[in-house]
Coordinates of N, CA, C and O in Angstrom, one line a residue:
M298 N -18.4 14.4 -4.6 CA -17.4 14.7 -3.6 C -16.4 13.5 -3.5 O -16.8 12.4 -3.4
S299 N -15.1 13.8 -3.5 CA -14.1 12.7 -3.4 C -13.9 12.4 -2.0 O -14.2 13.2 -1.1
R300 N -13.4 11.2 -1.7 CA -13.1 10.8 -0.4 C -11.7 10.5 -0.3 O -11.0 10.1 -1.2
T301 N -11.2 10.6 0.9 CA -9.8 10.2 1.2 C -9.7 8.8 1.6 O -10.7 8.2 1.9
P302 N -8.5 8.2 1.6 CA -8.4 6.8 2.0 C -8.7 6.6 3.5 O -8.8 5.5 4.0
Y303 N -8.9 7.7 4.2 CA -9.1 7.6 5.6 C -10.6 7.6 5.9 O -11.0 7.5 7.1
E304 N -11.4 7.8 4.9 CA -12.9 7.9 5.1 C -13.5 6.5 4.7 O -13.1 5.9 3.7
T305 N -14.6 6.2 5.3 CA -15.3 5.0 5.0 C -16.3 5.3 3.9 O -17.1 6.2 4.0
P306 N -16.3 4.5 2.8 CA -17.3 4.7 1.7 C -18.6 4.2 2.2 O -18.7 3.4 3.2
P307 N -19.7 4.7 1.6 CA -21.0 4.2 1.9 C -21.1 2.7 1.8 O -20.7 2.2 0.8
Q308 N -21.6 2.0 2.8 CA -21.7 0.6 2.7 C -23.0 0.1 3.3 O -23.6 0.7 4.1
G309 N -23.4 -1.1 2.8 CA -24.7 -1.7 3.2 C -24.4 -2.5 4.5 O -23.3 -2.8 4.8
P310 N -25.5 -3.0 5.1 CA -25.3 -3.8 6.3 C -24.5 -5.1 6.1 O -24.0 -5.6 7.0
G311 N -24.5 -5.6 4.9 CA -23.8 -6.9 4.7 C -22.3 -6.7 4.4 O -21.5 -7.7 4.3
D312 N -21.8 -5.5 4.3 CA -20.4 -5.2 4.0 C -19.5 -5.4 5.3 O -19.9 -5.2 6.4
H313 N -18.3 -5.9 5.0 CA -17.3 -5.8 6.1 C -16.8 -4.4 6.1 O -16.2 -3.9 5.1
S314 N -17.1 -3.7 7.1 CA -16.7 -2.3 7.1 C -15.9 -1.9 8.3 O -16.0 -2.5 9.4
D315 N -15.0 -0.9 8.2 CA -14.3 -0.4 9.3 C -13.9 1.0 9.0 O -14.2 1.5 7.9
A316 N -13.3 1.7 9.9 CA -12.9 3.1 9.7 C -11.9 3.3 8.5 O -11.8 4.3 7.9
A317 N -11.2 2.2 8.1 CA -10.3 2.3 7.0 C -10.9 2.1 5.7 O -10.3 2.3 4.7
G318 N -12.2 1.7 5.6 CA -12.9 1.6 4.4 C -12.8 0.2 3.6 O -13.0 0.2 2.5
V319 N -12.4 -0.9 4.3 CA -12.4 -2.2 3.7 C -13.8 -2.6 3.4 O -14.7 -2.7 4.3
T320 N -14.2 -2.9 2.1 CA -15.5 -3.3 1.8 C -15.6 -4.8 1.6 O -14.5 -5.5 1.6
S321 N -16.8 -5.3 1.4 CA -16.9 -6.8 1.2 C -16.2 -7.2 -0.1 O -15.6 -8.2 -0.2
D322 N -16.3 -6.3 -1.2 CA -15.5 -6.6 -2.4 C -14.0 -6.6 -2.2 O -13.3 -7.4 -2.7
G323 N -13.6 -5.6 -1.4 CA -12.1 -5.6 -1.0 C -11.7 -6.8 -0.3 O -10.6 -7.4 -0.5
A324 N -12.5 -7.3 0.7 CA -12.2 -8.5 1.4 C -12.2 -9.7 0.5 O -11.3 -10.6 0.7
A325 N -13.1 -9.8 -0.5 CA -13.1 -10.9 -1.4 C -11.9 -10.9 -2.3 O -11.3 -11.9 -2.5
W326 N -11.4 -9.7 -2.7 CA -10.2 -9.6 -3.4 C -9.0 -10.1 -2.6 O -8.2 -10.9 -3.1
L327 N -8.9 -9.6 -1.4 CA -7.8 -10.1 -0.5 C -7.8 -11.6 -0.3 O -6.8 -12.3 -0.5
A328 N -9.0 -12.1 0.0 CA -9.2 -13.6 0.2 C -8.8 -14.4 -1.0 O -8.3 -15.5 -0.9
S329 N -9.0 -13.8 -2.2 CA -8.8 -14.6 -3.4 C -7.3 -14.9 -3.6 O -6.9 -15.8 -4.4
A330 N -6.4 -14.2 -2.9 CA -5.0 -14.5 -2.9 C -4.6 -15.8 -2.2 O -3.6 -16.4 -2.5
G331 N -5.4 -16.2 -1.3 CA -5.1 -17.4 -0.5 C -5.6 -18.7 -1.2 O -6.3 -18.7 -2.2
T332 N -5.1 -19.8 -0.7 CA -5.4 -21.1 -1.2 C -6.9 -21.5 -1.0 O -7.6 -22.1 -1.9
Y333 N -7.5 -21.0 0.1 CA -8.9 -21.3 0.5 C -9.6 -20.0 0.7 O -9.8 -19.6 1.9
P334 N -10.0 -19.3 -0.3 CA -10.7 -18.0 -0.1 C -11.9 -18.0 0.7 O -12.1 -17.2 1.6
R335 N -12.7 -19.1 0.6 CA -14.0 -19.2 1.4 C -13.6 -19.3 2.9 O -14.3 -18.7 3.7
S336 N -12.6 -20.1 3.2 CA -12.2 -20.2 4.6 C -11.7 -18.9 5.2 O -12.0 -18.5 6.3
T337 N -11.0 -18.1 4.4 CA -10.5 -16.8 4.8 C -11.7 -15.9 5.1 O -11.8 -15.2 6.1
L338 N -12.7 -15.9 4.1 CA -13.9 -15.0 4.3 C -14.7 -15.5 5.5 O -15.2 -14.6 6.3
A339 N -14.8 -16.8 5.7 CA -15.5 -17.3 6.9 C -14.8 -16.9 8.2 O -15.5 -16.5 9.2
L340 N -13.5 -16.9 8.2 CA -12.7 -16.4 9.4 C -13.0 -14.9 9.6 O -13.3 -14.5 10.8
W341 N -13.0 -14.1 8.6 CA -13.3 -12.7 8.7 C -14.7 -12.4 9.1 O -15.0 -11.5 9.8
E342 N -15.7 -13.3 8.7 CA -17.1 -13.2 9.2 C -17.1 -13.3 10.7 O -17.8 -12.6 11.4
E343 N -16.4 -14.3 11.2 CA -16.4 -14.6 12.6 C -15.5 -13.6 13.4 O -15.8 -13.2 14.5
R344 N -14.3 -13.3 12.8 CA -13.4 -12.4 13.5 C -12.8 -11.4 12.6 O -11.7 -11.5 12.0
P345 N -13.6 -10.3 12.3 CA -13.1 -9.2 11.4 C -12.0 -8.4 11.9 O -11.4 -7.7 11.2
D346 N -11.6 -8.7 13.2 CA -10.4 -8.0 13.8 C -9.2 -8.8 13.7 O -8.2 -8.4 14.3
A347 N -9.2 -9.9 12.9 CA -8.0 -10.8 12.9 C -7.2 -10.5 11.7 O -7.7 -10.5 10.5
P348 N -5.9 -10.2 11.9 CA -5.0 -10.1 10.7 C -4.8 -11.5 10.1 O -5.0 -12.5 10.8
V349 N -4.4 -11.6 8.8 CA -4.3 -12.8 8.1 C -3.0 -12.8 7.3 O -2.7 -11.8 6.7
V350 N -2.4 -13.9 7.2 CA -1.2 -14.1 6.3 C -1.7 -14.6 5.0 O -2.4 -15.6 4.9
L351 N -1.3 -13.8 3.9 CA -1.7 -14.2 2.5 C -0.5 -14.3 1.6 O 0.5 -13.5 1.8
P352 N -0.5 -15.2 0.7 CA 0.6 -15.4 -0.3 C 0.6 -14.3 -1.3 O -0.4 -13.8 -1.7
C353 N 1.8 -13.9 -1.8 CA 2.0 -13.0 -2.8 C 2.2 -13.7 -4.1 O 2.5 -14.9 -4.1
G354 N 2.2 -13.0 -5.2 CA 2.6 -13.6 -6.5 C 1.5 -13.8 -7.5 O 1.7 -13.6 -8.7
A355 N 0.3 -14.2 -7.1 CA -0.8 -14.5 -8.0 C -1.7 -13.3 -8.2 O -2.1 -12.9 -9.3
V356 N -2.2 -12.8 -7.1 CA -3.2 -11.7 -7.1 C -2.5 -10.4 -6.9 O -2.9 -9.4 -7.5
F357 N -1.5 -10.3 -6.1 CA -0.7 -9.1 -5.9 C 0.7 -9.4 -5.5 O 1.0 -10.5 -5.0
D358 N 1.6 -8.5 -5.7 CA 2.9 -8.5 -5.1 C 2.9 -7.3 -4.0 O 2.0 -6.5 -4.0
V359 N 3.9 -7.2 -3.2 CA 4.0 -6.2 -2.2 C 5.4 -5.6 -2.2 O 6.4 -6.4 -2.2
V360 N 5.5 -4.3 -2.2 CA 6.7 -3.6 -2.0 C 6.7 -3.0 -0.5 O 5.8 -2.3 -0.2
N361 N 7.7 -3.5 0.2 CA 7.7 -3.2 1.7 C 8.8 -2.2 1.9 O 10.0 -2.4 1.6
T362 N 8.5 -1.0 2.5 CA 9.4 0.1 2.7 C 9.4 0.5 4.2 O 8.4 0.3 4.9
P363 N 10.4 1.2 4.7 CA 10.3 1.9 6.0 C 9.1 2.9 5.9 O 8.9 3.5 4.8
A364 N 8.5 3.1 7.0 CA 7.2 3.9 7.0 C 7.4 5.3 6.5 O 6.6 5.8 5.7
V365 N 8.5 6.0 6.9 CA 8.7 7.4 6.5 C 8.9 7.4 5.0 O 8.4 8.3 4.3
F366 N 9.8 6.6 4.5 CA 10.1 6.6 3.1 C 8.9 6.2 2.3 O 8.6 6.7 1.2
G367 N 8.1 5.2 2.8 CA 6.9 4.8 2.1 C 5.9 5.9 2.0 O 5.2 6.1 1.0
R368 N 5.8 6.7 3.1 CA 4.9 7.9 3.1 C 5.3 8.8 2.0 O 4.5 9.4 1.3
R369 N 6.7 9.0 1.8 CA 7.1 9.9 0.7 C 6.8 9.4 -0.6 O 6.4 10.1 -1.5
M370 N 6.9 8.1 -0.8 CA 6.5 7.4 -2.1 C 5.0 7.6 -2.3 O 4.6 8.0 -3.4
L371 N 4.2 7.4 -1.3 CA 2.8 7.5 -1.4 C 2.4 9.0 -1.8 O 1.5 9.2 -2.6
D372 N 3.1 9.9 -1.2 CA 2.8 11.3 -1.5 C 3.1 11.6 -3.0 O 2.3 12.3 -3.6
R373 N 4.2 11.1 -3.5 CA 4.5 11.3 -4.9 C 3.5 10.6 -5.8 O 3.0 11.2 -6.8
L374 N 3.1 9.4 -5.4 CA 2.0 8.7 -6.2 C 0.7 9.5 -6.3 O 0.1 9.5 -7.4
W375 N 0.3 10.1 -5.2 CA -0.9 10.8 -5.2 C -0.8 12.3 -5.7 O -1.7 12.8 -6.3
D376 N 0.3 12.9 -5.4 CA 0.4 14.3 -5.8 C 0.8 14.5 -7.2 O 0.4 15.5 -7.9
E377 N 1.6 13.6 -7.8 CA 2.2 13.8 -9.1 C 1.9 12.6 -10.0 O 2.1 12.7 -11.2
G378 N 1.4 11.5 -9.5 CA 1.2 10.3 -10.3 C -0.2 9.9 -10.4 O -1.1 10.6 -10.2
P379 N -0.4 8.6 -10.7 CA -1.7 8.0 -10.9 C -2.4 7.5 -9.7 O -3.5 7.0 -9.8
G380 N -1.9 7.7 -8.5 CA -2.5 7.2 -7.3 C -1.8 5.9 -6.9 O -0.8 5.5 -7.5
S381 N -2.4 5.1 -6.0 CA -1.9 3.9 -5.6 C -2.9 2.8 -5.5 O -4.1 3.1 -5.6
G382 N -2.5 1.6 -5.4 CA -3.4 0.5 -5.0 C -3.6 0.5 -3.5 O -3.2 1.5 -2.8
P383 N -4.0 -0.6 -2.9 CA -4.1 -0.7 -1.5 C -2.8 -0.5 -0.8 O -1.7 -0.9 -1.3
V384 N -2.8 0.1 0.4 CA -1.6 0.4 1.1 C -1.9 0.1 2.6 O -2.9 0.6 3.1
A385 N -1.0 -0.6 3.3 CA -1.1 -0.9 4.7 C 0.1 -0.5 5.4 O 1.2 -0.4 4.9
V386 N 0.0 -0.2 6.7 CA 1.1 0.0 7.6 C 1.1 -1.1 8.6 O 0.1 -1.5 9.1
C387 N 2.3 -1.7 8.8 CA 2.4 -2.9 9.7 C 3.7 -2.8 10.4 O 4.8 -3.0 9.7
R388 N 3.7 -2.6 11.7 CA 4.9 -2.6 12.5 C 6.0 -1.7 12.0 O 7.2 -2.2 11.9
G389 N 5.7 -0.5 11.7 CA 6.7 0.4 11.3 C 7.1 0.3 9.8 O 8.1 1.0 9.4
R390 N 6.5 -0.5 9.1 CA 6.8 -0.7 7.6 C 5.5 -0.3 6.8 O 4.4 -0.5 7.3
M391 N 5.7 0.1 5.6 CA 4.6 0.4 4.7 C 4.6 -0.7 3.6 O 5.6 -1.0 3.0
L392 N 3.4 -1.3 3.4 CA 3.2 -2.3 2.4 C 2.4 -1.7 1.2 O 1.2 -1.4 1.4
L393 N 3.1 -1.5 0.1 CA 2.4 -1.0 -1.1 C 2.0 -2.2 -2.0 O 2.9 -2.9 -2.5
F394 N 0.8 -2.5 -2.2 CA 0.3 -3.6 -3.0 C 0.5 -3.2 -4.5 O 0.2 -2.1 -4.9
A395 N 1.1 -4.2 -5.2 CA 1.5 -3.9 -6.6 C 1.1 -5.0 -7.5 O 0.6 -6.1 -7.0
A396 N 1.2 -4.8 -8.8 CA 0.8 -5.8 -9.8 C 1.7 -7.0 -9.7 O 2.9 -6.9 -9.4
P397 N 1.1 -8.2 -9.9 CA 1.9 -9.4 -9.9 C 3.1 -9.3 -10.9 O 2.9 -8.7 -11.9
G398 N 4.2 -9.8 -10.5 CA 5.4 -9.6 -11.3 C 6.3 -8.5 -10.9 O 7.5 -8.4 -11.3
T399 N 5.8 -7.5 -10.1 CA 6.6 -6.4 -9.7 C 7.8 -6.8 -8.8 O 8.9 -6.2 -9.0
A400 N 7.6 -7.8 -8.0 CA 8.8 -8.2 -7.1 C 9.9 -8.8 -7.9 O 11.1 -8.6 -7.5
A401 N 9.6 -9.4 -9.1 CA 10.7 -9.9 -9.9 C 11.4 -8.8 -10.7 O 12.6 -8.9 -11.0
R402 N 10.7 -7.8 -11.1 CA 11.2 -6.8 -12.0 C 11.8 -5.6 -11.3 O 12.8 -5.0 -11.7
L403 N 11.2 -5.1 -10.2 CA 11.6 -3.9 -9.5 C 13.1 -3.9 -9.1 O 13.8 -2.9 -9.3
P404 N 13.6 -5.0 -8.5 CA 15.0 -4.9 -8.1 C 16.0 -4.7 -9.2 O 16.9 -3.9 -9.0
S405 N 15.7 -5.2 -10.4 CA 16.6 -4.9 -11.5 C 16.5 -3.5 -12.0 O 17.5 -2.9 -12.4
L406 N 15.3 -2.9 -11.9 CA 15.2 -1.5 -12.3 C 15.9 -0.6 -11.2 O 16.5 0.4 -11.6
L407 N 15.8 -1.0 -9.9 CA 16.5 -0.2 -8.9 C 18.0 -0.3 -9.1 O 18.7 0.7 -8.9
D408 N 18.5 -1.5 -9.5 CA 19.9 -1.7 -9.7 C 20.4 -0.8 -10.9 O 21.4 -0.2 -10.9
W409 N 19.5 -0.7 -11.9 CA 19.8 0.1 -13.1 C 20.0 1.6 -12.7 O 20.8 2.3 -13.2
E410 N 19.1 2.0 -11.7 CA 19.2 3.4 -11.2 C 20.3 3.6 -10.2 O 20.4 4.6 -9.6
E411 N 21.1 2.5 -9.9 CA 22.1 2.5 -8.9 C 21.6 2.9 -7.6 O 22.1 3.8 -6.9
W412 N 20.5 2.2 -7.2 CA 19.7 2.5 -6.0 C 20.6 2.3 -4.8 O 21.2 1.2 -4.6
G413 N 20.8 3.3 -4.0 CA 21.6 3.2 -2.8 C 23.1 3.3 -3.0 O 23.9 3.3 -2.1
G414 N 23.5 3.5 -4.3 CA 24.9 3.6 -4.6 C 25.4 5.1 -4.4 O 24.6 6.0 -4.1
R415 N 26.7 5.2 -4.6 CA 27.3 6.6 -4.5 C 27.0 7.3 -3.3 O 26.7 8.5 -3.3
G416 N 26.9 6.6 -2.1 CA 26.7 7.3 -0.9 C 25.3 7.8 -0.6 O 25.0 8.6 0.3
Q417 N 24.3 7.4 -1.5 CA 22.9 7.9 -1.3 C 22.4 7.2 -0.1 O 22.5 6.1 0.2
A418 N 21.7 8.1 0.7 CA 21.0 7.6 1.9 C 19.6 7.2 1.7 O 18.6 7.8 2.1
V419 N 19.4 6.1 0.9 CA 18.1 5.6 0.6 C 17.9 4.2 1.1 O 18.9 3.4 1.1
P420 N 16.8 3.9 1.6 CA 16.6 2.6 2.3 C 16.4 1.5 1.2 O 16.0 1.7 0.1
P421 N 16.7 0.2 1.6 CA 16.4 -0.9 0.7 C 14.9 -1.1 0.6 O 14.2 -0.9 1.6
L422 N 14.4 -1.5 -0.5 CA 13.0 -1.8 -0.7 C 12.9 -3.3 -0.7 O 13.6 -4.0 -1.5
L423 N 12.1 -3.9 0.1 CA 11.9 -5.3 0.1 C 10.7 -5.7 -0.8 O 9.6 -5.1 -0.7
C424 N 11.0 -6.6 -1.8 CA 9.9 -7.0 -2.7 C 9.4 -8.4 -2.4 O 10.2 -9.3 -2.4
H425 N 8.1 -8.5 -2.2 CA 7.5 -9.8 -1.9 C 6.7 -10.3 -3.1 O 5.8 -9.6 -3.5
G426 N 7.1 -11.4 -3.7 CA 6.4 -12.0 -4.8 C 6.1 -13.4 -4.7 O 5.9 -13.9 -3.5
T427 N 6.2 -14.2 -5.8 CA 5.9 -15.6 -5.7 C 6.8 -16.3 -4.7 O 8.0 -16.1 -4.7
G428 N 6.2 -17.1 -3.8 CA 6.9 -17.8 -2.8 C 6.9 -17.1 -1.5 O 7.4 -17.7 -0.5
D429 N 6.5 -15.8 -1.5 CA 6.5 -15.0 -0.2 C 5.1 -14.9 0.3 O 4.1 -15.1 -0.4
A430 N 4.9 -14.4 1.5 CA 3.6 -14.1 2.1 C 3.8 -12.9 3.0 O 4.9 -12.6 3.5
V431 N 2.7 -12.2 3.2 CA 2.6 -11.0 4.0 C 1.4 -11.1 5.0 O 0.4 -11.7 4.6
T432 N 1.6 -10.4 6.1 CA 0.5 -10.3 7.0 C -0.3 -9.0 6.6 O 0.2 -7.9 6.6
V433 N -1.6 -9.2 6.4 CA -2.4 -8.0 6.0 C -3.2 -7.6 7.3 O -3.6 -8.5 8.1
P434 N -3.5 -6.3 7.5 CA -4.2 -5.9 8.6 C -5.6 -6.5 8.7 O -6.2 -6.9 7.6
A435 N -6.2 -6.4 9.8 CA -7.6 -6.9 10.0 C -8.6 -6.0 9.2 O -8.2 -4.8 8.9
L436 N -9.7 -6.5 8.9 CA -10.7 -5.7 8.2 C -11.3 -4.6 9.1 O -11.7 -3.5 8.7
R437 N -11.3 -4.8 10.4 CA -11.7 -3.9 11.4 C -10.7 -3.7 12.5 O -9.9 -4.7 12.8
G438 N -10.7 -2.6 13.1 CA -9.8 -2.4 14.3 C -10.1 -3.3 15.4 O -11.3 -3.8 15.5
G439 N -9.2 -3.7 16.2 CA -9.4 -4.6 17.3 C -8.2 -4.8 18.1 O -7.5 -3.8 18.3
P440 N -7.9 -6.0 18.6 CA -6.8 -6.2 19.5 C -5.4 -6.1 18.8 O -4.4 -6.1 19.5
S441 N -5.4 -6.0 17.4 CA -4.1 -5.9 16.8 C -3.4 -4.6 17.1 O -4.1 -3.6 17.5
P442 N -2.1 -4.5 17.0 CA -1.4 -3.3 17.3 C -1.9 -2.1 16.6 O -2.4 -2.2 15.4
A443 N -1.9 -0.9 17.2 CA -2.5 0.3 16.6 C -1.7 0.7 15.4 O -2.3 1.4 14.5
D444 N -0.4 0.3 15.3 CA 0.3 0.7 14.1 C 0.1 -0.2 12.9 O 0.9 -0.2 11.9
T445 N -0.8 -1.2 13.0 CA -1.1 -2.1 11.9 C -2.5 -1.7 11.4 O -3.5 -1.9 12.1
R446 N -2.6 -1.1 10.2 CA -3.9 -0.6 9.7 C -3.8 -0.4 8.2 O -2.7 -0.3 7.7
W447 N -4.9 -0.2 7.6 CA -5.0 0.2 6.2 C -4.9 1.7 6.1 O -5.6 2.4 6.8
L448 N -4.0 2.2 5.1 CA -4.0 3.6 4.8 C -4.9 3.8 3.5 O -5.6 4.8 3.5
V449 N -4.7 2.9 2.5 CA -5.6 2.9 1.4 C -6.2 1.5 1.3 O -5.5 0.6 1.0
A450 N -7.5 1.4 1.7 CA -8.1 0.1 1.9 C -8.5 -0.5 0.6 O -9.0 0.3 -0.3
P451 N -8.5 -1.8 0.4 CA -9.1 -2.4 -0.7 C -10.6 -2.2 -0.7 O -11.2 -2.5 0.3
D452 N -11.1 -1.8 -1.9 CA -12.6 -1.5 -1.9 C -13.2 -2.0 -3.1 O -14.4 -1.7 -3.4
T453 N -12.5 -2.9 -3.9 CA -13.1 -3.4 -5.1 C -12.5 -4.8 -5.4 O -11.5 -5.1 -4.9
R454 N -13.2 -5.6 -6.2 CA -12.7 -7.0 -6.5 C -11.6 -6.9 -7.5 O -10.9 -7.9 -7.6
H455 N -11.4 -5.8 -8.2 CA -10.3 -5.7 -9.2 C -9.6 -4.4 -9.0 O -9.7 -3.5 -9.9
P456 N -8.9 -4.1 -7.9 CA -8.3 -2.8 -7.7 C -7.1 -2.6 -8.7 O -6.5 -3.5 -9.2
W457 N -6.9 -1.3 -9.1 CA -5.8 -1.0 -9.9 C -4.5 -1.1 -9.0 O -4.5 -0.7 -7.9
L458 N -3.5 -1.8 -9.6 CA -2.2 -2.0 -8.9 C -1.1 -1.4 -9.7 O -1.0 -1.7 -10.9
P459 N -0.2 -0.6 -9.1 CA 0.9 0.0 -9.8 C 1.9 -1.1 -10.2 O 2.0 -2.1 -9.4
G460 N 2.6 -1.0 -11.3 CA 3.6 -1.9 -11.7 C 5.0 -1.4 -11.3 O 5.1 -0.4 -10.6
P461 N 6.0 -2.1 -11.7 CA 7.4 -1.8 -11.2 C 7.9 -0.4 -11.7 O 8.6 0.3 -11.0
E462 N 7.5 0.0 -12.9 CA 8.0 1.3 -13.5 C 7.4 2.4 -12.7 O 8.1 3.4 -12.4
I463 N 6.1 2.3 -12.3 CA 5.5 3.4 -11.5 C 6.1 3.5 -10.1 O 6.4 4.6 -9.6
L464 N 6.3 2.3 -9.5 CA 6.9 2.3 -8.2 C 8.4 2.8 -8.2 O 8.8 3.5 -7.3
L465 N 9.1 2.5 -9.3 CA 10.5 3.0 -9.4 C 10.4 4.5 -9.5 O 11.2 5.2 -8.8
W466 N 9.5 5.0 -10.3 CA 9.3 6.5 -10.5 C 9.1 7.1 -9.1 O 9.7 8.1 -8.8
A467 N 8.2 6.6 -8.3 CA 7.8 7.1 -7.0 C 9.0 7.0 -6.1 O 9.3 8.0 -5.3
A468 N 9.7 5.9 -6.1 CA 10.9 5.8 -5.2 C 12.0 6.8 -5.5 O 12.6 7.4 -4.6
V469 N 12.3 7.0 -6.8 CA 13.3 7.9 -7.2 C 12.9 9.3 -6.8 O 13.8 10.1 -6.2
R470 N 11.7 9.7 -7.0 CA 11.3 11.0 -6.6 C 11.2 11.2 -5.1 O 11.6 12.3 -4.5
A471 N 10.8 10.2 -4.4 CA 10.8 10.2 -2.9 C 12.3 10.4 -2.4 O 12.5 11.1 -1.4
A472 N 13.2 9.7 -3.0 CA 14.6 9.8 -2.6 C 15.2 11.2 -2.8 O 15.9 11.7 -2.0
R473 N 14.8 11.7 -4.0 CA 15.2 13.1 -4.3 C 14.7 14.1 -3.3 O 15.3 15.0 -2.9
S474 N 13.4 13.9 -2.9 CA 12.8 14.9 -2.0 C 13.4 14.7 -0.6 O 13.4 15.7 0.2
A475 N 13.9 13.5 -0.3 CA 14.4 13.3 1.1 C 15.8 14.0 1.3 O 16.1 14.3 2.4
V476 N 16.5 14.3 0.2 CA 17.8 15.0 0.4 C 17.7 16.5 0.4 O 18.7 17.2 0.6
R477 N 16.5 17.0 0.1 CA 16.4 18.5 0.1 C 16.5 19.0 1.6 O 16.0 18.4 2.5
I478 N 17.2 20.1 1.7 CA 17.4 20.7 3.0 C 16.6 21.9 3.1 O 16.6 22.7 2.2
S479 N 15.9 22.0 4.3 CA 15.1 23.2 4.5 C 15.3 23.7 5.9 O 15.5 23.0 6.8
I480 N 15.2 25.0 6.0 CA 15.3 25.6 7.4 C 13.9 25.7 8.1 O 13.8 26.0 9.2
F481 N 12.9 25.3 7.3 CA 11.5 25.3 7.9 C 11.2 23.9 8.4 O 11.6 22.9 7.8
P482 N 10.4 23.8 9.5 CA 10.0 22.5 10.0 C 9.1 21.8 9.0 O 8.4 22.4 8.2
P483 N 9.1 20.4 8.9 CA 8.3 19.7 8.0 C 6.8 19.9 8.4 O 6.4 20.1 9.5
A484 N 6.0 19.8 7.3 CA 4.5 19.9 7.5 C 4.0 18.7 8.3 O 4.7 17.6 8.3
D485 N 2.9 18.8 8.9 CA 2.3 17.7 9.6 C 1.9 16.6 8.6 O 1.1 16.7 7.7
Q486 N 2.6 15.4 8.7 CA 2.4 14.3 7.8 C 1.0 13.7 7.8 O 0.5 13.2 6.9
D487 N 0.4 13.8 9.0 CA -0.9 13.2 9.1 C -2.0 14.1 8.5 O -3.1 13.7 8.4
A488 N -1.6 15.3 8.0 CA -2.6 16.2 7.4 C -2.8 15.9 5.9 O -3.6 16.5 5.3
K489 N -2.0 15.0 5.4 CA -2.0 14.7 3.9 C -3.4 14.1 3.6 O -3.9 13.2 4.3
V490 N -4.0 14.6 2.5 CA -5.2 14.0 2.0 C -5.0 13.5 0.6 O -4.4 14.2 -0.2
Y491 N -5.4 12.3 0.3 CA -5.3 11.7 -1.0 C -6.7 11.6 -1.6 O -7.6 11.1 -1.0
D492 N -6.8 11.9 -2.9 CA -8.0 11.9 -3.6 C -8.1 10.5 -4.3 O -7.6 10.3 -5.4
V493 N -8.8 9.6 -3.7 CA -8.9 8.2 -4.3 C -9.7 8.2 -5.5 O -9.7 7.2 -6.2
S494 N -10.5 9.2 -5.9 CA -11.2 9.2 -7.1 C -10.3 9.2 -8.3 O -10.7 8.8 -9.4
R495 N -9.0 9.5 -8.1 CA -8.1 9.5 -9.2 C -7.5 8.1 -9.4 O -6.7 7.9 -10.4
R496 N -7.7 7.2 -8.5 CA -7.1 5.9 -8.7 C -7.7 5.2 -9.9 O -8.9 5.2 -10.2
R497 N -6.8 4.5 -10.6 CA -7.2 3.8 -11.9 C -7.7 2.4 -11.6 O -7.3 1.8 -10.7

């Protein structure tokens, strides 16, 4: 039986677990991005509800989108593509974790596609790579804002991360779907289910 990113995978008592499904392996992968991974893990042992700022560029890059457009990209990745890596929502933005190097390459691919040109109503995508840092949600829910959470939680020490070409593909398809006009009301966005068993 496949699980959605909203379900918690089976975990042992030693795992860092929450409703979003962050496992101890996922926590170790996140911590490995920092300068002092053991200190980050020790902080999470003591305060699993604490968000942490981690550097980009070595372990992962992040593509930062407005939440609605990011949801459209995520839908394309899961409905028509290979799935996604870890994904978080933070203060009205969606953070799509990507392969290192994506932040350097994706902007030129978007320029080639004339992203946002010719009157297109598409949002800018912020790319965080080497020299940047992002705030990642806590491993468990707690005092952090309710709109800061994992949508697809890290659950392995070596998660599959999409590269710039895959994210370009998803962004272009999300932009095309955004301009379609319908007389019918949109479906409930919270009802979407992603089959994480397809993740590479």
